[in-house]
PDB file of C-alpha atoms in Angstrom:
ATOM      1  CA  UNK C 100       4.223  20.905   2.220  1.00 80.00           C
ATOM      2  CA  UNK C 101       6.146  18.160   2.631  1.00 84.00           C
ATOM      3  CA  UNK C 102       5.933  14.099   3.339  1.00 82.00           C
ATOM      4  CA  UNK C 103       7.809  12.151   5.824  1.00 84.00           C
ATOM      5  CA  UNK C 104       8.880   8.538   4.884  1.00 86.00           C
ATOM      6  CA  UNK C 105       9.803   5.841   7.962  1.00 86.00           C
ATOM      7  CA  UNK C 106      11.364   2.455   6.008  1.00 90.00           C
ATOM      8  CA  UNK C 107      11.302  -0.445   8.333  1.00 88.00           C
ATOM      9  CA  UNK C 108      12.639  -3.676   7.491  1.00 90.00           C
ATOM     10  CA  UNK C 109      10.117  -6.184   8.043  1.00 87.00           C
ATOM     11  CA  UNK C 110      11.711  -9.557   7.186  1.00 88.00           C
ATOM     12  CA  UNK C 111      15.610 -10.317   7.360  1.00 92.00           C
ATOM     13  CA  UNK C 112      14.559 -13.157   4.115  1.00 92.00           C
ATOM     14  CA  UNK C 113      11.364 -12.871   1.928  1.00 88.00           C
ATOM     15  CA  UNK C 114      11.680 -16.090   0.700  1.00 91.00           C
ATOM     16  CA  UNK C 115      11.186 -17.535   3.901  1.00 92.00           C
ATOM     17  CA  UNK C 116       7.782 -16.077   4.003  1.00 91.00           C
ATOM     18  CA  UNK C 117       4.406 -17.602   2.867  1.00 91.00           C
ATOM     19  CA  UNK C 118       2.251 -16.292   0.371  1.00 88.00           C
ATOM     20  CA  UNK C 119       0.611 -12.944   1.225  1.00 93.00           C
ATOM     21  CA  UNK C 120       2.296 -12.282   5.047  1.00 93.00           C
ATOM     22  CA  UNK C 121       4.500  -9.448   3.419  1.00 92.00           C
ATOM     23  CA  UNK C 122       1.367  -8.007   2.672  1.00 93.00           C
ATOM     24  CA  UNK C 123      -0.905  -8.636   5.903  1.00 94.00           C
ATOM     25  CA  UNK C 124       2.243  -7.826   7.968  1.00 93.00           C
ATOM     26  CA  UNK C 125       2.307  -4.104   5.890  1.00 91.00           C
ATOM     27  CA  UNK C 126      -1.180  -3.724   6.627  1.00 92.00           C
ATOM     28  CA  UNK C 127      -1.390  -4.577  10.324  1.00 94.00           C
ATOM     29  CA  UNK C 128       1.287  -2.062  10.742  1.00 91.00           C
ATOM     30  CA  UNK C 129      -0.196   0.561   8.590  1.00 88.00           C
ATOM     31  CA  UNK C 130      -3.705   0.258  10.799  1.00 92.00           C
ATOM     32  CA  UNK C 131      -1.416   0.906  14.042  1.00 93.00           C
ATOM     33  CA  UNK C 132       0.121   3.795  12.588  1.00 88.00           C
ATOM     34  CA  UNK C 133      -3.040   5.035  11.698  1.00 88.00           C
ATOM     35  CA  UNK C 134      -4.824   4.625  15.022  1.00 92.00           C
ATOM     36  CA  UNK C 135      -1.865   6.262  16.591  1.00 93.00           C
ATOM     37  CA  UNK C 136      -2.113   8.971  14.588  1.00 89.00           C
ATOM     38  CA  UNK C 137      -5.210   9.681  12.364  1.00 86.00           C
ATOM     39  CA  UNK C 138      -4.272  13.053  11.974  1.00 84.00           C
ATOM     40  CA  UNK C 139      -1.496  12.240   9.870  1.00 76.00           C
ATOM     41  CA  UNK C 140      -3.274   9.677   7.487  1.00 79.00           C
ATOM     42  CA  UNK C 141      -3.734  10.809   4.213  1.00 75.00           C
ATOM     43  CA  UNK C 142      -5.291   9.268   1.606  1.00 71.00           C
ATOM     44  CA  UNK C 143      -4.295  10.405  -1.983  1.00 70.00           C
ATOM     45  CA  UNK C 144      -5.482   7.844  -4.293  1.00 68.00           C
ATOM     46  CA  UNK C 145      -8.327   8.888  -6.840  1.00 70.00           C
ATOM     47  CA  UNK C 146     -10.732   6.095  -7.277  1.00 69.00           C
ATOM     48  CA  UNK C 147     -13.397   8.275  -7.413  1.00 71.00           C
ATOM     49  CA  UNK C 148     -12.281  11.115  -9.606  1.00 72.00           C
ATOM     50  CA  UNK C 149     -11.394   9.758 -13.209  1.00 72.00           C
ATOM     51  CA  UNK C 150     -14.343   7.806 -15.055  1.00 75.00           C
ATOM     52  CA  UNK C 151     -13.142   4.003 -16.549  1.00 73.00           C
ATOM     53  CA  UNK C 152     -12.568   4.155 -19.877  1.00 77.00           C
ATOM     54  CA  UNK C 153     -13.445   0.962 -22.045  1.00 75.00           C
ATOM     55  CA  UNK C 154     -11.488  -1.748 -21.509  1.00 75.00           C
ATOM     56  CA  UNK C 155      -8.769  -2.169 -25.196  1.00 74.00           C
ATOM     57  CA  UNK C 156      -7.430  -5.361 -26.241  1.00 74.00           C
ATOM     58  CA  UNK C 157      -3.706  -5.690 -26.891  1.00 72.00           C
ATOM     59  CA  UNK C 158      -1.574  -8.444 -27.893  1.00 68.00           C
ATOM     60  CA  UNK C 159      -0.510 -10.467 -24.565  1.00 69.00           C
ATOM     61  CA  UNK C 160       2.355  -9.810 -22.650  1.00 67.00           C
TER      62      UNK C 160
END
């Protein structure tokens, strides 16, 4: 198999953007993608699959 990967530029200056519309913009246009093709959704993330280990402490960062 293989993945397809469609980069569009969604702002021309990011600095000129408020706080979080990067990230509601990417996610409107993720939904419509979706809805126009469910088919090709995939979701690969495995938030279910792996158990959380115990949280370790470590020096900050």
């Amino acid at each position: 198999g293989f993945y397809e990967l469609t980069l569009i530029p969604m702002s021309d200056d990011v600095s000129a953007t408020t706080e979080f519309e990067m990230t509601e913009q990417y996610v409107r246009l993720l939904e419509q993608t979706i809805q126009r093709n469910p088919s090709y959704y995939l979701w690969t993330h495995r938030r279910w699959k792996h158990k959380r280990t115990a949280p370790t402490t470590s020096a900050p960062l």
